[in-house]
Short mmCIF file of C-alpha atoms in Angstrom, two decimals:
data_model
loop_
_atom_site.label_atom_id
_atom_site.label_comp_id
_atom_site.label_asym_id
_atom_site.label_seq_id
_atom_site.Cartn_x
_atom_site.Cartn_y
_atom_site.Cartn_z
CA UNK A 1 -8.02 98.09 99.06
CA UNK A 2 -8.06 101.73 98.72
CA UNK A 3 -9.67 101.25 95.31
CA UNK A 4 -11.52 98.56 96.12
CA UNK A 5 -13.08 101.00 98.74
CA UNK A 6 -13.48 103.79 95.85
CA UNK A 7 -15.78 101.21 93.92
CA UNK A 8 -18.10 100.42 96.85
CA UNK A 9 -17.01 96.84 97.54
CA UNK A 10 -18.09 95.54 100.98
CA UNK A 11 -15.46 95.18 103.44
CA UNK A 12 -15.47 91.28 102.90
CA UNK A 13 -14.68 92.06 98.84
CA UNK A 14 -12.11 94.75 99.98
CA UNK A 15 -10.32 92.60 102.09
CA UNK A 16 -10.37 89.68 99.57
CA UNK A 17 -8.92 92.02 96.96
CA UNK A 18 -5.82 93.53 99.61
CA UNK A 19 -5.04 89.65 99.91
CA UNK A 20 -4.92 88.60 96.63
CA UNK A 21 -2.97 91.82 95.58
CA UNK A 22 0.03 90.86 98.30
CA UNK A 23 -0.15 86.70 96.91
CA UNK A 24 -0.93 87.68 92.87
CA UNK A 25 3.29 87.50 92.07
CA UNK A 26 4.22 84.77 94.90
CA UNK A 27 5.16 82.62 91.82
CA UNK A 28 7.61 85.09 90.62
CA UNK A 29 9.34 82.95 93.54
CA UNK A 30 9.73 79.96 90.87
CA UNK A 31 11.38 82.62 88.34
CA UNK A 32 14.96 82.52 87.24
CA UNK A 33 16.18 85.10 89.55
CA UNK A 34 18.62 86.66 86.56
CA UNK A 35 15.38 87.06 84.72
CA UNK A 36 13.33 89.19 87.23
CA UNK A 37 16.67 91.18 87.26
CA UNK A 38 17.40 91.37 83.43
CA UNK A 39 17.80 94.94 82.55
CA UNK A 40 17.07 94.88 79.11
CA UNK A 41 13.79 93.94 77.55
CA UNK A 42 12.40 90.08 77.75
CA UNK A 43 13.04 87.88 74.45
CA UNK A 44 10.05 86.11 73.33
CA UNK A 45 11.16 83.09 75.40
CA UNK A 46 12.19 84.84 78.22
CA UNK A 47 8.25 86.64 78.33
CA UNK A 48 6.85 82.87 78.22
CA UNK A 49 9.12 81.61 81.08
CA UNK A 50 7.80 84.88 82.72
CA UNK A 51 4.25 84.50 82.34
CA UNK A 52 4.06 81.25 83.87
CA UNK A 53 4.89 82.88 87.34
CA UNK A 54 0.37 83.11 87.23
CA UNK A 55 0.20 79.37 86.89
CA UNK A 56 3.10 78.96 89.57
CA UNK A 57 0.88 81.39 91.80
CA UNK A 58 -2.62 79.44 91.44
CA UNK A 59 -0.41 76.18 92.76
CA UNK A 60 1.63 77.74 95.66
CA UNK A 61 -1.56 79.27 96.88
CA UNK A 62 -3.80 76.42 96.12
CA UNK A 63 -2.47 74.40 99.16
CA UNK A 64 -3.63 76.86 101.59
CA UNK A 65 -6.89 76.53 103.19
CA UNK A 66 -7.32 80.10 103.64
CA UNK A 67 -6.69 81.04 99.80
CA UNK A 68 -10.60 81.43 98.75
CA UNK A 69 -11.67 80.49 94.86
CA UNK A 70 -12.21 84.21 94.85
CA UNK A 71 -8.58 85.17 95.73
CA UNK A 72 -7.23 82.52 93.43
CA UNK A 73 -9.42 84.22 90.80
CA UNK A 74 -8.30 87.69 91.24
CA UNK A 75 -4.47 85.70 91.07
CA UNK A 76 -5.48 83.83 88.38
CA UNK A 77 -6.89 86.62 86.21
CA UNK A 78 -5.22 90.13 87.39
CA UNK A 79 -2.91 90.22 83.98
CA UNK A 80 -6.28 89.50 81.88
CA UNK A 81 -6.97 92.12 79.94
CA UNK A 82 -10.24 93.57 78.66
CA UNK A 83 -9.66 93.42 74.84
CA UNK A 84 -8.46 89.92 74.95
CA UNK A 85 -4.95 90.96 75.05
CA UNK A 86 -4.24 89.47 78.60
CA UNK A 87 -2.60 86.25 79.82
CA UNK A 88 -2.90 82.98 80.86
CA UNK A 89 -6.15 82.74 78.96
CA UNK A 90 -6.68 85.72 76.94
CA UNK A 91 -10.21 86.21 78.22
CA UNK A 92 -12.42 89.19 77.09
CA UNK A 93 -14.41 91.96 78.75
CA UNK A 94 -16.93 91.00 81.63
CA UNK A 95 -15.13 87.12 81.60
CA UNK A 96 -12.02 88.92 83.59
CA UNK A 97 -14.34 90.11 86.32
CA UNK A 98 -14.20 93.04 88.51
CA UNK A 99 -11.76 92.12 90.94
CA UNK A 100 -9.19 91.36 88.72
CA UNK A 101 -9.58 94.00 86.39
CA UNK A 102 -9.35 96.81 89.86
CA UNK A 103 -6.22 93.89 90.59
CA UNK A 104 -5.05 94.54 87.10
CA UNK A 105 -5.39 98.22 86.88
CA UNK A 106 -3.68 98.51 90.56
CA UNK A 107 -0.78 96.45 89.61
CA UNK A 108 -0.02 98.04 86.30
CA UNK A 109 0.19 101.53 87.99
CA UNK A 110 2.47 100.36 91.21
CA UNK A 111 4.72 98.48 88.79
CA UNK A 112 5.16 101.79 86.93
CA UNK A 113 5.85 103.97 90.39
CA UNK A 114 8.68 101.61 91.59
CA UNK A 115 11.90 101.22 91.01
CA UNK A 116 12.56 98.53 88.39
CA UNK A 117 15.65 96.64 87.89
CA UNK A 118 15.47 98.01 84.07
CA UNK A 119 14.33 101.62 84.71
CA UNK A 120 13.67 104.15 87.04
CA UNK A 121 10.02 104.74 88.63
CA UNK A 122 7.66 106.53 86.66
CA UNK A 123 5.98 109.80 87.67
CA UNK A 124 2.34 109.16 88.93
CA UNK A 125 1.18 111.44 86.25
CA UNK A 126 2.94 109.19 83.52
CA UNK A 127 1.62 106.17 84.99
CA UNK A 128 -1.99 107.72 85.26
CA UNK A 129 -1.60 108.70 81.55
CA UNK A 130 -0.31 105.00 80.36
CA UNK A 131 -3.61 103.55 82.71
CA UNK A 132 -6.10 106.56 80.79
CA UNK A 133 -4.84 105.30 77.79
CA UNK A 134 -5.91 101.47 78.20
CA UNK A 135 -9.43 103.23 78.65
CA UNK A 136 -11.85 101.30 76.45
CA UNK A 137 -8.87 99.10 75.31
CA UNK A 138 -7.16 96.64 78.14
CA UNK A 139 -9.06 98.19 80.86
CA UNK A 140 -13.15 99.00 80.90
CA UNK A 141 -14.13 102.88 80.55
CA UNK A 142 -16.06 102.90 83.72
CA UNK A 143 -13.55 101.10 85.68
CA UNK A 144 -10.34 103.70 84.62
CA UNK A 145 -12.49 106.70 85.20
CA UNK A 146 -13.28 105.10 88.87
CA UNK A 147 -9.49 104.28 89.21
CA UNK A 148 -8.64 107.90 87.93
CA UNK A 149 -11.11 109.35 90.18
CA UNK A 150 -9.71 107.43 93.75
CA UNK A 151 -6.04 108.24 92.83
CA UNK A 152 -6.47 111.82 91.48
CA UNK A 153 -4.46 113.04 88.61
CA UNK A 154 -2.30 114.20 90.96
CA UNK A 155 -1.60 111.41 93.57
CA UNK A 156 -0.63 112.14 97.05
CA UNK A 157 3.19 112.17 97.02
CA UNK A 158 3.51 113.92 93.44
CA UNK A 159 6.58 116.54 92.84
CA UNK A 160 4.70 119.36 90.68
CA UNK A 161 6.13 122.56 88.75
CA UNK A 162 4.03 125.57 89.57
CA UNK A 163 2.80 128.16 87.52
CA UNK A 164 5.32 130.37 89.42
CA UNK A 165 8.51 127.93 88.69
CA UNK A 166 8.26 126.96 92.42
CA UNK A 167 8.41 123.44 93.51
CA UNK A 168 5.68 121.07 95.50
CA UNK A 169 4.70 118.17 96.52
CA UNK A 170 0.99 117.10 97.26
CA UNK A 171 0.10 116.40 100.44
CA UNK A 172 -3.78 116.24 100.17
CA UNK A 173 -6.67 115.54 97.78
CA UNK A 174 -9.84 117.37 96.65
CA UNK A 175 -12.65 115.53 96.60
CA UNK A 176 -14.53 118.02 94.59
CA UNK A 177 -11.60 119.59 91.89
CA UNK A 178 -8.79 116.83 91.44
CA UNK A 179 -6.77 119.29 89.77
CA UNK A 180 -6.36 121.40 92.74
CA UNK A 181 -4.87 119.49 95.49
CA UNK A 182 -2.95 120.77 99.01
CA UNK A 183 0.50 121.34 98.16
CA UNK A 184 3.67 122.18 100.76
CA UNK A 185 5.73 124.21 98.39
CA UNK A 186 9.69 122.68 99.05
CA UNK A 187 11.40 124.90 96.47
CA UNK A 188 12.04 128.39 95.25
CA UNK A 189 11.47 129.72 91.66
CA UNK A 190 15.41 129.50 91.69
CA UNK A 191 14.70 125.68 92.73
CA UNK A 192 16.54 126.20 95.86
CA UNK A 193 14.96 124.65 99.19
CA UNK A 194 12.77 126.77 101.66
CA UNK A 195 13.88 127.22 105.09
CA UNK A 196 10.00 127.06 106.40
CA UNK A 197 7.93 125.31 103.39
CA UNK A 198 4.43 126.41 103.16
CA UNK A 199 1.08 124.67 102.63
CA UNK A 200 -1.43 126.18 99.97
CA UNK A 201 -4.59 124.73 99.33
CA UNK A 202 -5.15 124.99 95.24
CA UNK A 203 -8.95 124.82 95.48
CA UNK A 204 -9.09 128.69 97.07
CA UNK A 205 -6.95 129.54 94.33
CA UNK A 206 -4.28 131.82 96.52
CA UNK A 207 -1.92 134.32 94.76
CA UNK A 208 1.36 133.93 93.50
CA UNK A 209 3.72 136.83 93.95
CA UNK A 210 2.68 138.02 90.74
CA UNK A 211 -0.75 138.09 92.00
CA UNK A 212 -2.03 134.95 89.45
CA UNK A 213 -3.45 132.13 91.40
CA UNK A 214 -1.37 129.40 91.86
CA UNK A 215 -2.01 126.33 89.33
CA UNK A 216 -0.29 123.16 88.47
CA UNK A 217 1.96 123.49 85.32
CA UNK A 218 3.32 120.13 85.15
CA UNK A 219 3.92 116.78 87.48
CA UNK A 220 7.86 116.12 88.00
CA UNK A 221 9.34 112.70 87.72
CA UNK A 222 10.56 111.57 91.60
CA UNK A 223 13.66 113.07 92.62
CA UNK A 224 13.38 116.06 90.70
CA UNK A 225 15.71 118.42 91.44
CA UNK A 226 17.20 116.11 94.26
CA UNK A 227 13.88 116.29 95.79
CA UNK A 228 12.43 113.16 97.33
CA UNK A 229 8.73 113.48 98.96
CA UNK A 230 9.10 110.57 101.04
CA UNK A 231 11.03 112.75 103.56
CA UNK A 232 8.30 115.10 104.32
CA UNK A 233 4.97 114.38 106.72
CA UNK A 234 2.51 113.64 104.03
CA UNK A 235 -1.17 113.47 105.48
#
């Protein structure tokens, strides 16, 4: 919805596209269960049987009255990809619509950032890069660079290295220089925690100890250095 906001949907729109993104996987319901939990990767088969949790989706929500033909086309379409490369119907550019394509981009980043029975969560940063590179390719140019632009390259909730081996986490956006958030600074150069963390805001470029402005040397996978973000006040 967020996104959906980012693109200048109207409310109705938004809230049509924060609906279908809860209902898109309710099929996953009919799934094997030891599939959805297989750690290792799907077989060819296995991927089919998976794939069909769209089709299983479109009929669980097609006996509700309140699912719209607009939320069961976000559902229907949201793992359609740009270059043809999508399923259930492989369809191509403009033919997977908005919606679905902000659906598509949405739930190929969250799926990334999450645990996963078969891997760990990905860094935003890593998950920003694998969405950047679809640009042109599964996903359309303007559409990434919109996407890119709402979550910032450096998400709310990122663990970042600084310039001065310190620690962060970002607790803020930019609107005008993505690359230099708010950041409460959780660890020493030595990595070990401060007592009474401190906020810096990037964009006034304050001064290490060394006297360099602080910058962003490199996002951190979650619980780096035992650190997780989720215990701190983020606003």
């Amino acid at each position: 919805m967020i996104f959906g906001r980012a693109l200048g949907l109207g409310e109705e729109s938004v809230t049509t596209l924060g609906m279908a993104g809860m209902l898109q996987d309710v099929g996953k319901l009919r799934l094997p269960v030891r599939l959805l939990q297989k750690l290792g990767p799907l077989s060819p088969r296995e991927y089919l049987i998976f794939k069909a949790h769209v089709d299983y989706s479109l009929q669980i929500l097609s006996a509700s009255p309140q699912a719209t033909p607009q939320i069961l086309e976000i559902v229907g379409r949201h793992h359609e990809r740009c270059d043809g490369s999508g399923y259930p119907n492989g369809l191509r550019g403009a033919a997977v619509g908005l919606l679905a394509e902000a659906a598509g981009i949405c739930d190929v980043y969250c799926a990334m950032t999450r645990e996963r029975p078969y891997g760990e969560a990905a860094s935003s940063q890593v998950a920003l890069d694998t969405v950047r590179a679809g640009r042109g390719i599964t996903f359309s140019e303007s559409t990434v660079d919109q996407f890119v632009q709402c979550i910032g390259l450096y998400p709310v909730g990122t663990l970042v290295e600084l310039n001065s081996g310190e620690v962060a986490v970002v607790v803020a956006q930019n609107r005008i220089r993505r690359l230099k958030p708010r950041v409460m600074i959780l660890l020493g150069p030595d990595k070990k925690p401060n007592a009474y963390p401190k906020t810096l805001d990037l964009l006034y470029d304050p001064p290490s100890a060394t006297g360099e402005p602080y910058v962003i040397s490199r996002a951190l996978q979650p619980g780096a250095f035992g650190v997780d973000p989720s215990e701190f006040y983020l606003a």
